[in-house]
N, CA, C and O atoms as a CHARMM CRD file, in Angstrom:
* protein
*
  280
    1    1 MET  N      0.86400  -1.21400  -0.02700 PROA 1      0.00000
    2    1 MET  CA     0.03700  -0.17800  -0.30300 PROA 1      0.00000
    3    1 MET  C      0.94500   1.18000  -0.22400 PROA 1      0.00000
    4    1 MET  O      2.10900   1.06600   0.16000 PROA 1      0.00000
    5    2 VAL  N      0.54800   2.16300  -0.49900 PROA 2      0.00000
    6    2 VAL  CA     1.21100   3.61100  -0.47700 PROA 2      0.00000
    7    2 VAL  C      0.44900   4.62400  -0.47200 PROA 2      0.00000
    8    2 VAL  O     -0.37900   4.74700  -1.37400 PROA 2      0.00000
    9    3 VAL  N      0.53300   5.35000   0.30600 PROA 3      0.00000
   10    3 VAL  CA    -0.11300   6.55300   1.02000 PROA 3      0.00000
   11    3 VAL  C      1.13000   7.84100   0.62000 PROA 3      0.00000
   12    3 VAL  O      2.25800   7.81400   1.11000 PROA 3      0.00000
   13    4 ASP  N      0.65200   8.93300  -0.35800 PROA 4      0.00000
   14    4 ASP  CA     1.10800  10.28700  -0.86300 PROA 4      0.00000
   15    4 ASP  C      2.53300   9.38500  -1.26000 PROA 4      0.00000
   16    4 ASP  O      3.46100   9.61500  -0.48600 PROA 4      0.00000
   17    5 GLY  N      2.79400   8.51700  -2.21900 PROA 5      0.00000
   18    5 GLY  CA     3.68500   7.86900  -2.47300 PROA 5      0.00000
   19    5 GLY  C      4.85400   7.68800  -1.68800 PROA 5      0.00000
   20    5 GLY  O      5.97800   8.12200  -1.94000 PROA 5      0.00000
   21    6 ARG  N      4.43900   6.91100  -0.57400 PROA 6      0.00000
   22    6 ARG  CA     5.44300   6.34100   0.87400 PROA 6      0.00000
   23    6 ARG  C      4.56500   4.95600   0.78600 PROA 6      0.00000
   24    6 ARG  O      3.37200   4.80700   0.52500 PROA 6      0.00000
   25    7 PRO  N      5.39000   4.18200   1.03700 PROA 7      0.00000
   26    7 PRO  CA     5.03000   2.94400   1.31900 PROA 7      0.00000
   27    7 PRO  C      4.29300   2.75300   2.65000 PROA 7      0.00000
   28    7 PRO  O      5.04100   3.06900   3.57500 PROA 7      0.00000
   29    8 ALA  N      3.20700   2.38600   3.02900 PROA 8      0.00000
   30    8 ALA  CA     2.41900   2.12800   4.58700 PROA 8      0.00000
   31    8 ALA  C      1.72300   0.86900   4.48300 PROA 8      0.00000
   32    8 ALA  O      1.26100   0.38800   3.44900 PROA 8      0.00000
   33    9 ARG  N      1.69100   0.43500   5.50500 PROA 9      0.00000
   34    9 ARG  CA     0.63800  -0.92000   6.17000 PROA 9      0.00000
   35    9 ARG  C     -0.50500  -0.57100   6.70600 PROA 9      0.00000
   36    9 ARG  O     -0.27200   0.16200   7.66700 PROA 9      0.00000
   37   10 PRO  N     -1.36800  -0.70000   6.58700 PROA 10     0.00000
   38   10 PRO  CA    -2.65900  -1.12000   7.54200 PROA 10     0.00000
   39   10 PRO  C     -2.57300  -1.84100   8.17300 PROA 10     0.00000
   40   10 PRO  O     -1.98800  -2.88100   7.87300 PROA 10     0.00000
   41   11 VAL  N     -3.26000  -1.57800   9.65600 PROA 11     0.00000
   42   11 VAL  CA    -3.53700  -2.19700  10.59000 PROA 11     0.00000
   43   11 VAL  C     -5.08200  -2.46900  11.02500 PROA 11     0.00000
   44   11 VAL  O     -5.87700  -1.56200  10.77600 PROA 11     0.00000
   45   12 SER  N     -5.52000  -3.53000  11.59500 PROA 12     0.00000
   46   12 SER  CA    -6.88400  -3.62500  11.99400 PROA 12     0.00000
   47   12 SER  C     -7.34600  -4.35000  13.19900 PROA 12     0.00000
   48   12 SER  O     -7.08400  -5.55100  13.14200 PROA 12     0.00000
   49   13 ARG  N     -7.83500  -4.04500  14.05800 PROA 13     0.00000
   50   13 ARG  CA    -8.28300  -4.99000  15.50600 PROA 13     0.00000
   51   13 ARG  C     -9.45500  -4.58500  16.08100 PROA 13     0.00000
   52   13 ARG  O     -9.92900  -3.44900  16.06300 PROA 13     0.00000
   53   14 ARG  N    -10.06300  -5.92800  16.78100 PROA 14     0.00000
   54   14 ARG  CA   -11.27800  -5.73500  17.24900 PROA 14     0.00000
   55   14 ARG  C    -11.20100  -6.15500  18.56000 PROA 14     0.00000
   56   14 ARG  O    -10.78900  -7.29000  18.79700 PROA 14     0.00000
   57   15 VAL  N    -11.73500  -4.96800  19.97800 PROA 15     0.00000
   58   15 VAL  CA   -11.57200  -5.75900  21.09300 PROA 15     0.00000
   59   15 VAL  C    -13.47300  -5.65000  21.35900 PROA 15     0.00000
   60   15 VAL  O    -14.52000  -5.04800  21.12200 PROA 15     0.00000
   61   16 GLU  N    -12.63500  -7.04600  22.19600 PROA 16     0.00000
   62   16 GLU  CA   -14.27800  -7.95300  22.57500 PROA 16     0.00000
   63   16 GLU  C    -14.66600  -6.65300  24.10000 PROA 16     0.00000
   64   16 GLU  O    -15.74600  -6.07100  24.20100 PROA 16     0.00000
   65   17 ARG  N    -13.77100  -6.52300  24.85400 PROA 17     0.00000
   66   17 ARG  CA   -13.72400  -6.09900  26.15100 PROA 17     0.00000
   67   17 ARG  C    -13.02300  -4.46000  26.41400 PROA 17     0.00000
   68   17 ARG  O    -12.08700  -4.09400  25.70400 PROA 17     0.00000
   69   18 PRO  N    -13.32400  -3.98400  26.98800 PROA 18     0.00000
   70   18 PRO  CA   -14.81600  -3.74600  27.35100 PROA 18     0.00000
   71   18 PRO  C    -16.11500  -3.42700  26.58200 PROA 18     0.00000
   72   18 PRO  O    -16.01300  -3.11600  25.39600 PROA 18     0.00000
   73   19 VAL  N    -17.47000  -3.48700  27.23700 PROA 19     0.00000
   74   19 VAL  CA   -18.16700  -3.62700  26.22200 PROA 19     0.00000
   75   19 VAL  C    -19.09300  -2.58700  26.03000 PROA 19     0.00000
   76   19 VAL  O    -19.90800  -2.28000  26.89900 PROA 19     0.00000
   77   20 PRO  N    -18.99100  -1.88400  24.65800 PROA 20     0.00000
   78   20 PRO  CA   -19.39300  -2.72200  23.77100 PROA 20     0.00000
   79   20 PRO  C    -17.83200  -2.79800  22.97300 PROA 20     0.00000
   80   20 PRO  O    -16.88300  -2.09700  23.32400 PROA 20     0.00000
   81   21 ALA  N    -17.79800  -3.49700  22.17600 PROA 21     0.00000
   82   21 ALA  CA   -16.77200  -3.64700  21.54700 PROA 21     0.00000
   83   21 ALA  C    -16.39400  -2.69300  20.66800 PROA 21     0.00000
   84   21 ALA  O    -17.22600  -2.01800  20.06000 PROA 21     0.00000
   85   22 ARG  N    -14.67700  -2.50600  20.47200 PROA 22     0.00000
   86   22 ARG  CA   -14.45400  -1.38900  19.73700 PROA 22     0.00000
   87   22 ARG  C    -13.41300  -1.71700  18.67700 PROA 22     0.00000
   88   22 ARG  O    -12.38400  -2.34700  18.92100 PROA 22     0.00000
   89   23 HSD  N    -13.77500  -1.21600  17.41000 PROA 23     0.00000
   90   23 HSD  CA   -12.99000  -1.57900  16.20500 PROA 23     0.00000
   91   23 HSD  C    -11.49200  -0.23200  16.56400 PROA 23     0.00000
   92   23 HSD  O    -11.36700   0.69300  17.36700 PROA 23     0.00000
   93   24 PHE  N    -10.76200  -0.72000  15.65100 PROA 24     0.00000
   94   24 PHE  CA    -9.71400   0.05900  15.55400 PROA 24     0.00000
   95   24 PHE  C     -8.90600  -0.23100  14.25000 PROA 24     0.00000
   96   24 PHE  O     -8.37400  -1.28100  13.89000 PROA 24     0.00000
   97   25 ILE  N     -8.95600   0.87100  13.70100 PROA 25     0.00000
   98   25 ILE  CA    -8.21900   0.98900  11.97500 PROA 25     0.00000
   99   25 ILE  C     -6.88400   1.83600  12.21000 PROA 25     0.00000
  100   25 ILE  O     -6.90800   2.95000  12.73300 PROA 25     0.00000
  101   26 GLY  N     -5.73400   1.21200  11.78000 PROA 26     0.00000
  102   26 GLY  CA    -4.74600   2.43500  11.79400 PROA 26     0.00000
  103   26 GLY  C     -4.01900   2.18000  10.56600 PROA 26     0.00000
  104   26 GLY  O     -4.28500   1.32600   9.72000 PROA 26     0.00000
  105   27 LEU  N     -2.84900   3.21800  10.56700 PROA 27     0.00000
  106   27 LEU  CA    -2.00400   3.32500   9.39300 PROA 27     0.00000
  107   27 LEU  C     -0.25200   3.52400   9.71400 PROA 27     0.00000
  108   27 LEU  O      0.38600   4.36800  10.34400 PROA 27     0.00000
  109   28 HSD  N     -0.00200   2.71800   9.20500 PROA 28     0.00000
  110   28 HSD  CA     1.77200   2.96500   9.77300 PROA 28     0.00000
  111   28 HSD  C      2.53700   3.40300   8.47400 PROA 28     0.00000
  112   28 HSD  O      2.17000   2.85700   7.43300 PROA 28     0.00000
  113   29 LEU  N      3.39000   4.17000   8.41500 PROA 29     0.00000
  114   29 LEU  CA     4.19000   4.81900   7.79100 PROA 29     0.00000
  115   29 LEU  C      5.54800   4.70100   8.29400 PROA 29     0.00000
  116   29 LEU  O      5.81700   5.21900   9.37800 PROA 29     0.00000
  117   30 PRO  N      6.61300   3.95500   7.49500 PROA 30     0.00000
  118   30 PRO  CA     7.58600   3.45900   8.65700 PROA 30     0.00000
  119   30 PRO  C      9.00500   4.40400   8.25400 PROA 30     0.00000
  120   30 PRO  O     10.05000   4.29900   8.89600 PROA 30     0.00000
  121   31 GLN  N      8.80000   5.51800   6.84900 PROA 31     0.00000
  122   31 GLN  CA     9.77400   6.25100   6.57100 PROA 31     0.00000
  123   31 GLN  C      9.04600   7.54500   5.79600 PROA 31     0.00000
  124   31 GLN  O      8.82500   7.68600   4.59300 PROA 31     0.00000
  125   32 VAL  N      8.76500   8.39700   6.86400 PROA 32     0.00000
  126   32 VAL  CA     8.03000   9.82200   6.59900 PROA 32     0.00000
  127   32 VAL  C      8.86600  10.73200   6.08300 PROA 32     0.00000
  128   32 VAL  O      8.54300  11.50000   5.17700 PROA 32     0.00000
  129   33 GLY  N     10.38800  10.68500   6.82600 PROA 33     0.00000
  130   33 GLY  CA    11.52400  11.37600   6.45800 PROA 33     0.00000
  131   33 GLY  C     12.66200  10.80300   7.55300 PROA 33     0.00000
  132   33 GLY  O     12.61400   9.89100   8.37900 PROA 33     0.00000
  133   34 ASP  N     13.46400  11.53900   7.26300 PROA 34     0.00000
  134   34 ASP  CA    14.99600  11.22500   7.97800 PROA 34     0.00000
  135   34 ASP  C     15.42600  12.63400   9.14400 PROA 34     0.00000
  136   34 ASP  O     15.16400  13.83400   9.05800 PROA 34     0.00000
  137   35 SER  N     15.97900  12.05500   9.91900 PROA 35     0.00000
  138   35 SER  CA    16.56200  12.74600  10.91200 PROA 35     0.00000
  139   35 SER  C     17.97400  12.41500  11.73500 PROA 35     0.00000
  140   35 SER  O     18.26200  11.22700  11.88100 PROA 35     0.00000
  141   36 VAL  N     18.68700  13.23600  12.17100 PROA 36     0.00000
  142   36 VAL  CA    19.88800  13.12800  12.74200 PROA 36     0.00000
  143   36 VAL  C     19.67600  11.87700  13.55500 PROA 36     0.00000
  144   36 VAL  O     20.57300  11.03800  13.64100 PROA 36     0.00000
  145   37 MET  N     18.28500  11.70100  14.27100 PROA 37     0.00000
  146   37 MET  CA    18.49200  10.49800  15.16400 PROA 37     0.00000
  147   37 MET  C     17.87900   9.28600  14.35300 PROA 37     0.00000
  148   37 MET  O     17.26600   8.39200  14.93600 PROA 37     0.00000
  149   38 GLY  N     18.11000   9.29600  12.68300 PROA 38     0.00000
  150   38 GLY  CA    16.85600   7.69700  12.37200 PROA 38     0.00000
  151   38 GLY  C     15.88700   8.37300  11.37000 PROA 38     0.00000
  152   38 GLY  O     15.81200   9.59500  11.24700 PROA 38     0.00000
  153   39 PRO  N     15.22900   7.57700  10.74000 PROA 39     0.00000
  154   39 PRO  CA    13.84600   7.81300   9.95700 PROA 39     0.00000
  155   39 PRO  C     13.01700   8.42400  11.05100 PROA 39     0.00000
  156   39 PRO  O     13.21300   8.33900  12.26300 PROA 39     0.00000
  157   40 ILE  N     12.16800   8.98200  10.48900 PROA 40     0.00000
  158   40 ILE  CA    10.58700   9.67000  10.95300 PROA 40     0.00000
  159   40 ILE  C      9.64600   8.78300  10.75400 PROA 40     0.00000
  160   40 ILE  O      9.33300   8.54100   9.58800 PROA 40     0.00000
  161   41 ARG  N      8.99700   8.11600  11.80900 PROA 41     0.00000
  162   41 ARG  CA     7.77400   7.03200  11.21700 PROA 41     0.00000
  163   41 ARG  C      6.81600   7.91000  11.97200 PROA 41     0.00000
  164   41 ARG  O      7.04400   8.58700  12.97500 PROA 41     0.00000
  165   42 LEU  N      5.23400   7.70800  11.01100 PROA 42     0.00000
  166   42 LEU  CA     4.37700   7.79900  11.58500 PROA 42     0.00000
  167   42 LEU  C      3.26000   6.93500  11.99800 PROA 42     0.00000
  168   42 LEU  O      2.81300   6.52600  10.92600 PROA 42     0.00000
  169   43 THR  N      2.61800   6.47000  12.86500 PROA 43     0.00000
  170   43 THR  CA     1.44700   5.83300  13.15200 PROA 43     0.00000
  171   43 THR  C     -0.01300   6.86200  13.45100 PROA 43     0.00000
  172   43 THR  O     -0.01400   7.80200  14.24600 PROA 43     0.00000
  173   44 LEU  N     -0.86900   6.54900  12.85100 PROA 44     0.00000
  174   44 LEU  CA    -2.40400   6.93300  12.76000 PROA 44     0.00000
  175   44 LEU  C     -3.28000   5.79400  13.52200 PROA 44     0.00000
  176   44 LEU  O     -3.17300   4.57800  13.36500 PROA 44     0.00000
  177   45 LEU  N     -4.15300   6.46900  14.36700 PROA 45     0.00000
  178   45 LEU  CA    -4.83300   5.45600  15.18000 PROA 45     0.00000
  179   45 LEU  C     -6.28000   5.96100  14.73300 PROA 45     0.00000
  180   45 LEU  O     -6.30200   7.16300  14.46600 PROA 45     0.00000
  181   46 ALA  N     -7.64600   5.20000  14.58100 PROA 46     0.00000
  182   46 ALA  CA    -8.82000   5.71400  14.25700 PROA 46     0.00000
  183   46 ALA  C     -9.91100   4.15900  15.46100 PROA 46     0.00000
  184   46 ALA  O     -9.74600   2.94100  15.51400 PROA 46     0.00000
  185   47 GLN  N    -10.67900   4.87500  16.01500 PROA 47     0.00000
  186   47 GLN  CA   -11.99000   3.66100  16.32400 PROA 47     0.00000
  187   47 GLN  C    -12.77100   4.12200  16.59900 PROA 47     0.00000
  188   47 GLN  O    -12.94000   5.31600  16.84600 PROA 47     0.00000
  189   48 THR  N    -13.50100   3.21500  16.62500 PROA 48     0.00000
  190   48 THR  CA   -15.59100   3.33200  16.75000 PROA 48     0.00000
  191   48 THR  C    -16.15100   1.64900  17.26100 PROA 48     0.00000
  192   48 THR  O    -15.83200   0.46100  17.22600 PROA 48     0.00000
  193   49 PRO  N    -17.00300   2.41500  17.64000 PROA 49     0.00000
  194   49 PRO  CA   -17.87300   1.21400  18.02500 PROA 49     0.00000
  195   49 PRO  C    -19.07700   0.26200  16.65800 PROA 49     0.00000
  196   49 PRO  O    -19.66800  -0.81800  16.63100 PROA 49     0.00000
  197   50 ASP  N    -18.95800   1.16000  15.94500 PROA 50     0.00000
  198   50 ASP  CA   -19.66600   0.78500  14.69900 PROA 50     0.00000
  199   50 ASP  C    -18.61100   0.31100  13.56100 PROA 50     0.00000
  200   50 ASP  O    -17.85400   1.08000  12.96800 PROA 50     0.00000
  201   51 PRO  N    -18.70100  -1.19500  13.34400 PROA 51     0.00000
  202   51 PRO  CA   -17.87700  -1.35900  12.21800 PROA 51     0.00000
  203   51 PRO  C    -18.20700  -0.99900  10.91100 PROA 51     0.00000
  204   51 PRO  O    -17.34800  -1.23500  10.06100 PROA 51     0.00000
  205   52 ALA  N    -19.18100  -0.51700  10.57800 PROA 52     0.00000
  206   52 ALA  CA   -19.47700  -0.15300   9.68400 PROA 52     0.00000
  207   52 ALA  C    -19.16500   0.92500   9.23200 PROA 52     0.00000
  208   52 ALA  O    -19.45500   1.22000   8.07200 PROA 52     0.00000
  209   53 ARG  N    -18.42600   1.85100  10.13700 PROA 53     0.00000
  210   53 ARG  CA   -17.99900   3.09100   9.96700 PROA 53     0.00000
  211   53 ARG  C    -15.99200   2.85800   9.57000 PROA 53     0.00000
  212   53 ARG  O    -15.31800   3.85500   9.31100 PROA 53     0.00000
  213   54 LEU  N    -15.42400   1.58500   9.59800 PROA 54     0.00000
  214   54 LEU  CA   -14.11500   1.36100   9.52600 PROA 54     0.00000
  215   54 LEU  C    -13.82000   1.78600   7.97300 PROA 54     0.00000
  216   54 LEU  O    -12.70800   2.17300   7.61400 PROA 54     0.00000
  217   55 ALA  N    -14.67400   1.69700   7.30500 PROA 55     0.00000
  218   55 ALA  CA   -13.98600   1.98800   5.91400 PROA 55     0.00000
  219   55 ALA  C    -14.24600   3.60700   5.71900 PROA 55     0.00000
  220   55 ALA  O    -13.51300   4.10900   4.86800 PROA 55     0.00000
  221   56 GLU  N    -15.04800   4.38700   6.28300 PROA 56     0.00000
  222   56 GLU  CA   -14.88500   5.83700   6.21500 PROA 56     0.00000
  223   56 GLU  C    -13.29600   6.08500   6.85400 PROA 56     0.00000
  224   56 GLU  O    -12.63600   6.94000   6.26400 PROA 56     0.00000
  225   57 ALA  N    -12.69500   5.44100   7.93700 PROA 57     0.00000
  226   57 ALA  CA   -11.64500   5.70700   8.43700 PROA 57     0.00000
  227   57 ALA  C    -11.06200   5.29100   7.60300 PROA 57     0.00000
  228   57 ALA  O    -10.82900   6.16500   6.76800 PROA 57     0.00000
  229   58 GLN  N    -10.61900   4.23900   7.32400 PROA 58     0.00000
  230   58 GLN  CA    -9.74900   4.15800   6.28600 PROA 58     0.00000
  231   58 GLN  C     -9.46200   4.93200   5.17100 PROA 58     0.00000
  232   58 GLN  O     -8.34800   5.30900   4.80600 PROA 58     0.00000
  233   59 ALA  N    -10.95700   5.22900   4.44900 PROA 59     0.00000
  234   59 ALA  CA   -11.04900   6.25300   3.27200 PROA 59     0.00000
  235   59 ALA  C    -10.14100   7.70700   3.28100 PROA 59     0.00000
  236   59 ALA  O     -9.62000   8.33200   2.35700 PROA 59     0.00000
  237   60 MET  N    -10.21800   8.05100   5.35000 PROA 60     0.00000
  238   60 MET  CA    -9.87000   9.29600   5.56000 PROA 60     0.00000
  239   60 MET  C     -8.23700   8.96400   5.58100 PROA 60     0.00000
  240   60 MET  O     -7.52200   9.87000   5.15300 PROA 60     0.00000
  241   61 LEU  N     -7.68200   7.93000   5.96900 PROA 61     0.00000
  242   61 LEU  CA    -6.61300   7.56700   6.57200 PROA 61     0.00000
  243   61 LEU  C     -5.62500   7.60500   5.29500 PROA 61     0.00000
  244   61 LEU  O     -4.57100   8.23100   5.18600 PROA 61     0.00000
  245   62 LEU  N     -6.34700   6.64500   4.23100 PROA 62     0.00000
  246   62 LEU  CA    -5.71000   7.08800   2.78700 PROA 62     0.00000
  247   62 LEU  C     -5.56200   7.80400   2.27900 PROA 62     0.00000
  248   62 LEU  O     -4.66800   7.73700   1.43500 PROA 62     0.00000
  249   63 SER  N     -6.34900   9.02900   2.42900 PROA 63     0.00000
  250   63 SER  CA    -6.31600  10.01700   1.73900 PROA 63     0.00000
  251   63 SER  C     -5.09000  11.22300   2.03600 PROA 63     0.00000
  252   63 SER  O     -4.77500  12.14200   1.28100 PROA 63     0.00000
  253   64 LEU  N     -4.59300  10.93600   3.21700 PROA 64     0.00000
  254   64 LEU  CA    -3.29600  11.56300   3.95000 PROA 64     0.00000
  255   64 LEU  C     -2.45300  11.97600   2.97500 PROA 64     0.00000
  256   64 LEU  O     -2.00100  11.36200   2.00900 PROA 64     0.00000
  257   65 ARG  N     -2.26100  13.32900   3.42200 PROA 65     0.00000
  258   65 ARG  CA    -1.39700  13.74100   1.94100 PROA 65     0.00000
  259   65 ARG  C     -0.21900  14.91900   3.17700 PROA 65     0.00000
  260   65 ARG  O     -0.62000  15.90500   3.79600 PROA 65     0.00000
  261   66 LEU  N      1.34700  14.29600   3.18000 PROA 66     0.00000
  262   66 LEU  CA     2.09500  15.29000   3.75900 PROA 66     0.00000
  263   66 LEU  C      2.64300  16.34700   3.00300 PROA 66     0.00000
  264   66 LEU  O      2.66100  16.56400   1.79100 PROA 66     0.00000
  265   67 ALA  N      3.13300  17.02300   4.08600 PROA 67     0.00000
  266   67 ALA  CA     3.41000  18.54400   3.30000 PROA 67     0.00000
  267   67 ALA  C      5.03200  18.69600   3.16000 PROA 67     0.00000
  268   67 ALA  O      5.70200  18.24100   4.08800 PROA 67     0.00000
  269   68 PRO  N      5.49100  19.11400   2.40800 PROA 68     0.00000
  270   68 PRO  CA     7.03900  18.35300   1.97400 PROA 68     0.00000
  271   68 PRO  C      7.82700  19.54100   2.86700 PROA 68     0.00000
  272   68 PRO  O      7.57800  20.69700   3.20800 PROA 68     0.00000
  273   69 ARG  N      8.99800  18.51200   3.05900 PROA 69     0.00000
  274   69 ARG  CA     9.99000  19.32300   4.57000 PROA 69     0.00000
  275   69 ARG  C     10.39500  21.00600   3.91600 PROA 69     0.00000
  276   69 ARG  O     10.24900  21.25900   2.72000 PROA 69     0.00000
  277   70 HSD  N     10.95200  22.13000   5.00900 PROA 70     0.00000
  278   70 HSD  CA    11.37200  23.04500   4.75500 PROA 70     0.00000
  279   70 HSD  C     12.60000  22.73800   5.45700 PROA 70     0.00000
  280   70 HSD  O     13.52100  23.55400   5.47700 PROA 70     0.00000
């Protein structure tokens, strides 16, 4: 998967407890940029009690655009 020209990895999980169940979807970008301390990574997470909204959250995560570094 690619987001804004960068490799990305989707992550999802369902947690049964506490009730009601929570659904999580996330996106990990292992290489957003570089710093003197090494690569800059980014992980975003969304959660919802309604699994039908996961597609909406995924669309939002995939539409991510990063500003150029100055």
